[in-house]
Amino acid sequence: MDFSVVISYFPRLLDGAWVTMQLVLLSIVLGAILALPVALARISASPWVRAFPFLYIFFFRGTPLLVQIFLVYYGASQFEVVKESIFWPILREPFWCAIIAFTLNTSAYTAEIFRGAIQAIPVGEVEACKVVGMTKVQMYRRILLPRAFGIVLPAYGNEIILMLKCSALASTITLLDLTGMARTIIARTYTPIEIFLAAGVIYLVISMAIIAIFKQVEKRQNRYLGPITVKVPDKG
C-alpha cells in the first residue's frame, strides 16, 4: 500500500470533511428546532393533535434515508410548479436538498428522543409544578424542558453520531463531502484502501470529538441528578 497518496490528497479530504460537518451541523440544529414541537404534539392528550406527528415520524423512521434524499433531490424537479416557485434556487442545489432530507429525517428520530425524555421525568416533579400553581407553559419552560434536556443528552449524542455516518449518503447526489471527495480521489489514483482508510480515520476523529463534547455537557448538566435512561430509536 502506498500511503504517500494520502499525504498528497489529505487537504482535499479535509475540504470534504468540512462539507460533512456543515451538513451535519445544519441538519442537527434545524432538526432539533423542528423536533421539539413535534415531540410536544406527540404527547398531547388529543388524538387529533397526535395524528400528524405520528404519521410524520412513522414515515421518516420507516423509510430509508437514501430514498428520502432521492425524493427531495430528484422528486422536486418533476413538478413545474416547483421549478417556477421561489424555492427552486434552493431545491436545485444538492447541498440544500441534502440538508432538507437530513433535517426531516433527524427531526423524526429526535422528536421521539425528546418525547421519551419528557415522559421519563418522574411524575412527582410534574405534580410539584402543579401544586405551586404553574401554568402548563411555565411548567414546560421552567422545569420540564430543562430537565428533559439533561435526560436527552446521551441519546441525542448517539443520534448526532448516526447522522454523521449517514451523511456519507450525500455523495450519491454529487456532493463532495468526505465520502464523495474520497471517491473522486480514488477515481484518479486507484488507491481505494488507502483513501477510504484515511476517510474512515477522519470520521472516527470527528465522532470521538462529538462524544467527548457530549460527555462534558452531560456531566455538567446532570451533576445534581440521578441517572435516567431513554431508549434510542433504531435507525432504519
PDB file of C-alpha atoms in Angstrom:
ATOM      1  CA  MET A   1       0.000   0.000   0.000  1.00  0.00           C
ATOM      2  CA  ASP A   2       1.174   3.496  -0.875  1.00  0.00           C
ATOM      3  CA  PHE A   3       0.222   5.982   1.829  1.00  0.00           C
ATOM      4  CA  SER A   4       2.081   8.830   0.151  1.00  0.00           C
ATOM      5  CA  VAL A   5      -1.112   9.455  -1.825  1.00  0.00           C
ATOM      6  CA  VAL A   6      -2.925  10.090   1.463  1.00  0.00           C
ATOM      7  CA  ILE A   7      -0.414  12.809   2.351  1.00  0.00           C
ATOM      8  CA  SER A   8      -0.771  14.366  -1.094  1.00  0.00           C
ATOM      9  CA  TYR A   9      -4.556  14.438  -1.051  1.00  0.00           C
ATOM     10  CA  PHE A  10      -5.107  14.969   2.686  1.00  0.00           C
ATOM     11  CA  PRO A  11      -6.033  18.682   2.250  1.00  0.00           C
ATOM     12  CA  ARG A  12      -8.730  17.615  -0.218  1.00  0.00           C
ATOM     13  CA  LEU A  13     -10.066  15.120   2.310  1.00  0.00           C
ATOM     14  CA  LEU A  14     -10.194  17.892   4.909  1.00  0.00           C
ATOM     15  CA  ASP A  15     -12.198  20.022   2.458  1.00  0.00           C
ATOM     16  CA  GLY A  16     -14.660  17.149   2.173  1.00  0.00           C
ATOM     17  CA  ALA A  17     -14.729  16.762   5.956  1.00  0.00           C
ATOM     18  CA  TRP A  18     -15.653  20.443   6.283  1.00  0.00           C
ATOM     19  CA  VAL A  19     -18.612  19.944   3.937  1.00  0.00           C
ATOM     20  CA  THR A  20     -19.651  16.909   6.002  1.00  0.00           C
ATOM     21  CA  MET A  21     -19.504  18.918   9.222  1.00  0.00           C
ATOM     22  CA  GLN A  22     -21.611  21.675   7.658  1.00  0.00           C
ATOM     23  CA  LEU A  23     -24.209  19.123   6.566  1.00  0.00           C
ATOM     24  CA  VAL A  24     -24.380  17.507   9.999  1.00  0.00           C
ATOM     25  CA  LEU A  25     -24.356  20.746  11.998  1.00  0.00           C
ATOM     26  CA  LEU A  26     -27.063  22.489   9.968  1.00  0.00           C
ATOM     27  CA  SER A  27     -29.330  19.443   9.805  1.00  0.00           C
ATOM     28  CA  ILE A  28     -28.951  18.732  13.536  1.00  0.00           C
ATOM     29  CA  VAL A  29     -29.745  22.331  14.533  1.00  0.00           C
ATOM     30  CA  LEU A  30     -32.720  22.632  12.173  1.00  0.00           C
ATOM     31  CA  GLY A  31     -33.868  19.125  13.088  1.00  0.00           C
ATOM     32  CA  ALA A  32     -33.841  19.923  16.808  1.00  0.00           C
ATOM     33  CA  ILE A  33     -35.873  23.098  16.226  1.00  0.00           C
ATOM     34  CA  LEU A  34     -38.446  21.110  14.243  1.00  0.00           C
ATOM     35  CA  ALA A  35     -38.397  18.113  16.598  1.00  0.00           C
ATOM     36  CA  LEU A  36     -39.449  19.969  19.759  1.00  0.00           C
ATOM     37  CA  PRO A  37     -42.967  20.994  18.636  1.00  0.00           C
ATOM     38  CA  VAL A  38     -43.398  17.551  17.037  1.00  0.00           C
ATOM     39  CA  ALA A  39     -42.470  15.883  20.338  1.00  0.00           C
ATOM     40  CA  LEU A  40     -44.847  18.112  22.296  1.00  0.00           C
ATOM     41  CA  ALA A  41     -47.637  17.290  19.848  1.00  0.00           C
ATOM     42  CA  ARG A  42     -46.855  13.578  20.255  1.00  0.00           C
ATOM     43  CA  ILE A  43     -47.627  13.718  23.982  1.00  0.00           C
ATOM     44  CA  SER A  44     -50.789  15.776  23.573  1.00  0.00           C
ATOM     45  CA  ALA A  45     -53.948  14.464  25.186  1.00  0.00           C
ATOM     46  CA  SER A  46     -55.869  14.986  21.923  1.00  0.00           C
ATOM     47  CA  PRO A  47     -55.691  12.112  19.402  1.00  0.00           C
ATOM     48  CA  TRP A  48     -56.218  14.618  16.575  1.00  0.00           C
ATOM     49  CA  VAL A  49     -53.134  16.565  17.616  1.00  0.00           C
ATOM     50  CA  ARG A  50     -51.106  13.350  17.916  1.00  0.00           C
ATOM     51  CA  ALA A  51     -52.141  12.069  14.470  1.00  0.00           C
ATOM     52  CA  PHE A  52     -49.919  14.232  12.232  1.00  0.00           C
ATOM     53  CA  PRO A  53     -46.694  13.901  14.244  1.00  0.00           C
ATOM     54  CA  PHE A  54     -47.292  10.143  14.474  1.00  0.00           C
ATOM     55  CA  LEU A  55     -47.587   9.847  10.672  1.00  0.00           C
ATOM     56  CA  TYR A  56     -44.613  12.170  10.185  1.00  0.00           C
ATOM     57  CA  ILE A  57     -42.390  10.125  12.480  1.00  0.00           C
ATOM     58  CA  PHE A  58     -43.720   6.844  11.086  1.00  0.00           C
ATOM     59  CA  PHE A  59     -42.821   7.839   7.522  1.00  0.00           C
ATOM     60  CA  PHE A  60     -39.333   9.201   8.148  1.00  0.00           C
ATOM     61  CA  ARG A  61     -38.370   6.398  10.524  1.00  0.00           C
ATOM     62  CA  GLY A  62     -39.907   3.740   8.324  1.00  0.00           C
ATOM     63  CA  THR A  63     -38.257   4.642   5.010  1.00  0.00           C
ATOM     64  CA  PRO A  64     -34.532   4.617   4.134  1.00  0.00           C
ATOM     65  CA  LEU A  65     -32.693   7.925   4.293  1.00  0.00           C
ATOM     66  CA  LEU A  66     -31.321   7.328   0.799  1.00  0.00           C
ATOM     67  CA  VAL A  67     -34.869   7.156  -0.591  1.00  0.00           C
ATOM     68  CA  GLN A  68     -35.730  10.391   1.213  1.00  0.00           C
ATOM     69  CA  ILE A  69     -32.690  12.116  -0.312  1.00  0.00           C
ATOM     70  CA  PHE A  70     -33.691  10.961  -3.792  1.00  0.00           C
ATOM     71  CA  LEU A  71     -37.291  12.097  -3.255  1.00  0.00           C
ATOM     72  CA  VAL A  72     -36.133  15.605  -2.377  1.00  0.00           C
ATOM     73  CA  TYR A  73     -33.352  15.898  -4.963  1.00  0.00           C
ATOM     74  CA  TYR A  74     -34.909  14.126  -7.945  1.00  0.00           C
ATOM     75  CA  GLY A  75     -38.586  14.292  -6.992  1.00  0.00           C
ATOM     76  CA  ALA A  76     -38.883  18.060  -6.639  1.00  0.00           C
ATOM     77  CA  SER A  77     -37.635  18.642 -10.175  1.00  0.00           C
ATOM     78  CA  GLN A  78     -40.527  16.603 -11.602  1.00  0.00           C
ATOM     79  CA  PHE A  79     -43.049  19.346 -10.881  1.00  0.00           C
ATOM     80  CA  GLU A  80     -43.197  22.518 -12.959  1.00  0.00           C
ATOM     81  CA  VAL A  81     -44.866  24.381 -10.111  1.00  0.00           C
ATOM     82  CA  VAL A  82     -41.761  23.741  -8.022  1.00  0.00           C
ATOM     83  CA  LYS A  83     -39.417  24.905 -10.786  1.00  0.00           C
ATOM     84  CA  GLU A  84     -41.378  28.128 -11.126  1.00  0.00           C
ATOM     85  CA  SER A  85     -41.564  28.783  -7.396  1.00  0.00           C
ATOM     86  CA  ILE A  86     -39.264  30.901  -5.247  1.00  0.00           C
ATOM     87  CA  PHE A  87     -37.936  27.684  -3.677  1.00  0.00           C
ATOM     88  CA  TRP A  88     -36.356  26.357  -6.875  1.00  0.00           C
ATOM     89  CA  PRO A  89     -32.984  28.143  -6.373  1.00  0.00           C
ATOM     90  CA  ILE A  90     -32.698  26.109  -3.161  1.00  0.00           C
ATOM     91  CA  LEU A  91     -34.200  22.830  -4.354  1.00  0.00           C
ATOM     92  CA  ARG A  92     -31.931  22.645  -7.393  1.00  0.00           C
ATOM     93  CA  GLU A  93     -28.819  22.697  -5.229  1.00  0.00           C
ATOM     94  CA  PRO A  94     -27.660  19.262  -3.976  1.00  0.00           C
ATOM     95  CA  PHE A  95     -26.282  20.766  -0.753  1.00  0.00           C
ATOM     96  CA  TRP A  96     -29.635  22.196   0.313  1.00  0.00           C
ATOM     97  CA  CYS A  97     -31.534  19.115  -0.849  1.00  0.00           C
ATOM     98  CA  ALA A  98     -29.295  17.040   1.420  1.00  0.00           C
ATOM     99  CA  ILE A  99     -29.904  19.486   4.283  1.00  0.00           C
ATOM    100  CA  ILE A 100     -33.684  19.230   3.809  1.00  0.00           C
ATOM    101  CA  ALA A 101     -33.637  15.423   3.709  1.00  0.00           C
ATOM    102  CA  PHE A 102     -31.286  15.136   6.709  1.00  0.00           C
ATOM    103  CA  THR A 103     -33.318  17.675   8.695  1.00  0.00           C
ATOM    104  CA  LEU A 104     -36.622  15.895   8.121  1.00  0.00           C
ATOM    105  CA  ASN A 105     -35.064  12.517   8.933  1.00  0.00           C
ATOM    106  CA  THR A 106     -33.228  13.509  12.103  1.00  0.00           C
ATOM    107  CA  SER A 107     -36.179  15.578  13.362  1.00  0.00           C
ATOM    108  CA  ALA A 108     -38.327  12.429  13.355  1.00  0.00           C
ATOM    109  CA  TYR A 109     -35.790  10.490  15.425  1.00  0.00           C
ATOM    110  CA  THR A 110     -35.047  13.468  17.670  1.00  0.00           C
ATOM    111  CA  ALA A 111     -38.752  14.042  18.309  1.00  0.00           C
ATOM    112  CA  GLU A 112     -39.051  10.507  19.638  1.00  0.00           C
ATOM    113  CA  ILE A 113     -35.971  11.037  21.808  1.00  0.00           C
ATOM    114  CA  PHE A 114     -37.439  14.273  23.184  1.00  0.00           C
ATOM    115  CA  ARG A 115     -40.795  12.601  23.774  1.00  0.00           C
ATOM    116  CA  GLY A 116     -39.134   9.772  25.683  1.00  0.00           C
ATOM    117  CA  ALA A 117     -37.129  12.240  27.771  1.00  0.00           C
ATOM    118  CA  ILE A 118     -40.207  14.284  28.722  1.00  0.00           C
ATOM    119  CA  GLN A 119     -42.179  11.167  29.626  1.00  0.00           C
ATOM    120  CA  ALA A 120     -39.205   9.856  31.638  1.00  0.00           C
ATOM    121  CA  ILE A 121     -39.429  12.775  34.065  1.00  0.00           C
ATOM    122  CA  PRO A 122     -40.745  11.472  37.408  1.00  0.00           C
ATOM    123  CA  VAL A 123     -44.435  12.108  37.951  1.00  0.00           C
ATOM    124  CA  GLY A 124     -43.650  13.714  41.311  1.00  0.00           C
ATOM    125  CA  GLU A 125     -41.843  16.582  39.618  1.00  0.00           C
ATOM    126  CA  VAL A 126     -44.840  17.254  37.363  1.00  0.00           C
ATOM    127  CA  GLU A 127     -47.200  17.176  40.342  1.00  0.00           C
ATOM    128  CA  ALA A 128     -44.923  19.550  42.255  1.00  0.00           C
ATOM    129  CA  CYS A 129     -45.196  22.062  39.412  1.00  0.00           C
ATOM    130  CA  LYS A 130     -48.971  21.856  39.520  1.00  0.00           C
ATOM    131  CA  VAL A 131     -49.044  22.210  43.306  1.00  0.00           C
ATOM    132  CA  VAL A 132     -47.154  25.511  43.232  1.00  0.00           C
ATOM    133  CA  GLY A 133     -49.646  26.849  40.685  1.00  0.00           C
ATOM    134  CA  MET A 134     -47.568  26.840  37.491  1.00  0.00           C
ATOM    135  CA  THR A 135     -49.370  27.085  34.192  1.00  0.00           C
ATOM    136  CA  LYS A 136     -48.591  24.471  31.554  1.00  0.00           C
ATOM    137  CA  VAL A 137     -46.360  26.906  29.671  1.00  0.00           C
ATOM    138  CA  GLN A 138     -44.455  27.824  32.840  1.00  0.00           C
ATOM    139  CA  MET A 139     -44.120  24.170  33.791  1.00  0.00           C
ATOM    140  CA  TYR A 140     -42.529  23.263  30.463  1.00  0.00           C
ATOM    141  CA  ARG A 141     -40.365  26.379  30.211  1.00  0.00           C
ATOM    142  CA  ARG A 142     -39.011  26.394  33.772  1.00  0.00           C
ATOM    143  CA  ILE A 143     -38.923  22.731  34.783  1.00  0.00           C
ATOM    144  CA  LEU A 144     -39.788  20.046  32.271  1.00  0.00           C
ATOM    145  CA  LEU A 145     -37.817  21.145  29.198  1.00  0.00           C
ATOM    146  CA  PRO A 146     -34.591  21.944  31.117  1.00  0.00           C
ATOM    147  CA  ARG A 147     -34.973  18.637  32.959  1.00  0.00           C
ATOM    148  CA  ALA A 148     -35.610  16.798  29.690  1.00  0.00           C
ATOM    149  CA  PHE A 149     -32.528  18.425  28.151  1.00  0.00           C
ATOM    150  CA  GLY A 150     -30.329  16.744  30.742  1.00  0.00           C
ATOM    151  CA  ILE A 151     -32.045  13.406  30.271  1.00  0.00           C
ATOM    152  CA  VAL A 152     -31.859  13.501  26.481  1.00  0.00           C
ATOM    153  CA  LEU A 153     -28.134  14.201  26.121  1.00  0.00           C
ATOM    154  CA  PRO A 154     -26.788  10.605  25.871  1.00  0.00           C
ATOM    155  CA  ALA A 155     -29.412   9.521  23.333  1.00  0.00           C
ATOM    156  CA  TYR A 156     -29.125  12.768  21.398  1.00  0.00           C
ATOM    157  CA  GLY A 157     -25.352  12.379  21.196  1.00  0.00           C
ATOM    158  CA  ASN A 158     -25.904   8.953  19.636  1.00  0.00           C
ATOM    159  CA  GLU A 159     -28.285  10.484  17.101  1.00  0.00           C
ATOM    160  CA  ILE A 160     -25.647  13.013  16.041  1.00  0.00           C
ATOM    161  CA  ILE A 161     -23.102  10.228  15.585  1.00  0.00           C
ATOM    162  CA  LEU A 162     -25.616   8.312  13.461  1.00  0.00           C
ATOM    163  CA  MET A 163     -26.269  11.411  11.351  1.00  0.00           C
ATOM    164  CA  LEU A 164     -22.530  11.864  10.862  1.00  0.00           C
ATOM    165  CA  LYS A 165     -22.282   8.354   9.449  1.00  0.00           C
ATOM    166  CA  CYS A 166     -25.446   8.719   7.376  1.00  0.00           C
ATOM    167  CA  SER A 167     -24.118  11.956   5.888  1.00  0.00           C
ATOM    168  CA  ALA A 168     -21.978   9.787   3.591  1.00  0.00           C
ATOM    169  CA  LEU A 169     -25.166   9.252   1.552  1.00  0.00           C
ATOM    170  CA  ALA A 170     -24.917  12.878   0.388  1.00  0.00           C
ATOM    171  CA  SER A 171     -22.223  11.756  -2.036  1.00  0.00           C
ATOM    172  CA  THR A 172     -24.929   9.976  -4.059  1.00  0.00           C
ATOM    173  CA  ILE A 173     -26.280  13.357  -5.257  1.00  0.00           C
ATOM    174  CA  THR A 174     -22.902  14.695  -6.454  1.00  0.00           C
ATOM    175  CA  LEU A 175     -21.916  16.390  -3.202  1.00  0.00           C
ATOM    176  CA  LEU A 176     -18.194  16.358  -2.445  1.00  0.00           C
ATOM    177  CA  ASP A 177     -18.490  15.606   1.237  1.00  0.00           C
ATOM    178  CA  LEU A 178     -15.833  13.438   2.864  1.00  0.00           C
ATOM    179  CA  THR A 179     -17.062  10.255   1.189  1.00  0.00           C
ATOM    180  CA  GLY A 180     -17.682  12.000  -2.137  1.00  0.00           C
ATOM    181  CA  MET A 181     -14.222  13.547  -2.086  1.00  0.00           C
ATOM    182  CA  ALA A 182     -12.682  10.172  -1.246  1.00  0.00           C
ATOM    183  CA  ARG A 183     -14.441   8.571  -4.201  1.00  0.00           C
ATOM    184  CA  THR A 184     -13.224  11.362  -6.503  1.00  0.00           C
ATOM    185  CA  ILE A 185      -9.639  10.918  -5.340  1.00  0.00           C
ATOM    186  CA  ILE A 186      -9.872   7.141  -5.767  1.00  0.00           C
ATOM    187  CA  ALA A 187     -11.100   7.595  -9.347  1.00  0.00           C
ATOM    188  CA  ARG A 188      -7.874   9.494 -10.066  1.00  0.00           C
ATOM    189  CA  THR A 189      -5.352   7.488  -8.046  1.00  0.00           C
ATOM    190  CA  TYR A 190      -6.817   3.944  -7.965  1.00  0.00           C
ATOM    191  CA  THR A 191      -5.931   3.631  -4.267  1.00  0.00           C
ATOM    192  CA  PRO A 192      -9.242   2.714  -2.601  1.00  0.00           C
ATOM    193  CA  ILE A 193      -7.795   1.090   0.526  1.00  0.00           C
ATOM    194  CA  GLU A 194      -5.513   3.989   1.430  1.00  0.00           C
ATOM    195  CA  ILE A 195      -8.028   6.766   0.745  1.00  0.00           C
ATOM    196  CA  PHE A 196     -11.049   5.075   2.338  1.00  0.00           C
ATOM    197  CA  LEU A 197      -8.923   4.183   5.360  1.00  0.00           C
ATOM    198  CA  ALA A 198      -7.896   7.831   5.718  1.00  0.00           C
ATOM    199  CA  ALA A 199     -11.524   8.946   5.336  1.00  0.00           C
ATOM    200  CA  GLY A 200     -12.578   6.414   7.979  1.00  0.00           C
ATOM    201  CA  VAL A 201      -9.988   7.789  10.392  1.00  0.00           C
ATOM    202  CA  ILE A 202     -11.305  11.321   9.855  1.00  0.00           C
ATOM    203  CA  TYR A 203     -14.869  10.139  10.535  1.00  0.00           C
ATOM    204  CA  LEU A 204     -13.596   8.421  13.681  1.00  0.00           C
ATOM    205  CA  VAL A 205     -11.829  11.563  14.921  1.00  0.00           C
ATOM    206  CA  ILE A 206     -14.966  13.664  14.404  1.00  0.00           C
ATOM    207  CA  SER A 207     -17.045  11.038  16.239  1.00  0.00           C
ATOM    208  CA  MET A 208     -14.608  10.988  19.160  1.00  0.00           C
ATOM    209  CA  ALA A 209     -14.778  14.794  19.382  1.00  0.00           C
ATOM    210  CA  ILE A 210     -18.593  14.717  19.462  1.00  0.00           C
ATOM    211  CA  ILE A 211     -18.583  12.013  22.159  1.00  0.00           C
ATOM    212  CA  ALA A 212     -16.110  13.993  24.283  1.00  0.00           C
ATOM    213  CA  ILE A 213     -18.164  17.191  23.998  1.00  0.00           C
ATOM    214  CA  PHE A 214     -21.405  15.455  24.964  1.00  0.00           C
ATOM    215  CA  LYS A 215     -19.771  13.707  27.897  1.00  0.00           C
ATOM    216  CA  GLN A 216     -18.636  17.037  29.297  1.00  0.00           C
ATOM    217  CA  VAL A 217     -22.015  18.690  28.719  1.00  0.00           C
ATOM    218  CA  GLU A 218     -23.843  15.727  30.260  1.00  0.00           C
ATOM    219  CA  LYS A 219     -21.533  15.695  33.265  1.00  0.00           C
ATOM    220  CA  ARG A 220     -22.147  19.384  33.881  1.00  0.00           C
ATOM    221  CA  GLN A 221     -25.891  19.332  33.180  1.00  0.00           C
ATOM    222  CA  ASN A 222     -26.662  16.253  35.294  1.00  0.00           C
ATOM    223  CA  ARG A 223     -24.197  16.758  38.140  1.00  0.00           C
ATOM    224  CA  TYR A 224     -27.007  17.016  40.709  1.00  0.00           C
ATOM    225  CA  LEU A 225     -29.378  14.482  39.174  1.00  0.00           C
ATOM    226  CA  GLY A 226     -29.729  10.728  39.335  1.00  0.00           C
ATOM    227  CA  PRO A 227     -29.442   8.654  36.159  1.00  0.00           C
ATOM    228  CA  ILE A 228     -32.484   8.314  33.912  1.00  0.00           C
ATOM    229  CA  THR A 229     -32.234   6.338  30.695  1.00  0.00           C
ATOM    230  CA  VAL A 230     -34.047   6.993  27.447  1.00  0.00           C
ATOM    231  CA  LYS A 231     -34.497   4.367  24.754  1.00  0.00           C
ATOM    232  CA  VAL A 232     -32.821   5.357  21.494  1.00  0.00           C
ATOM    233  CA  PRO A 233     -34.923   4.742  18.366  1.00  0.00           C
ATOM    234  CA  ASP A 234     -33.262   2.357  15.904  1.00  0.00           C
ATOM    235  CA  LYS A 235     -32.006   3.966  12.701  1.00  0.00           C
ATOM    236  CA  GLY A 236     -33.730   2.089   9.926  1.00  0.00           C
TER     237      GLY A 236
END
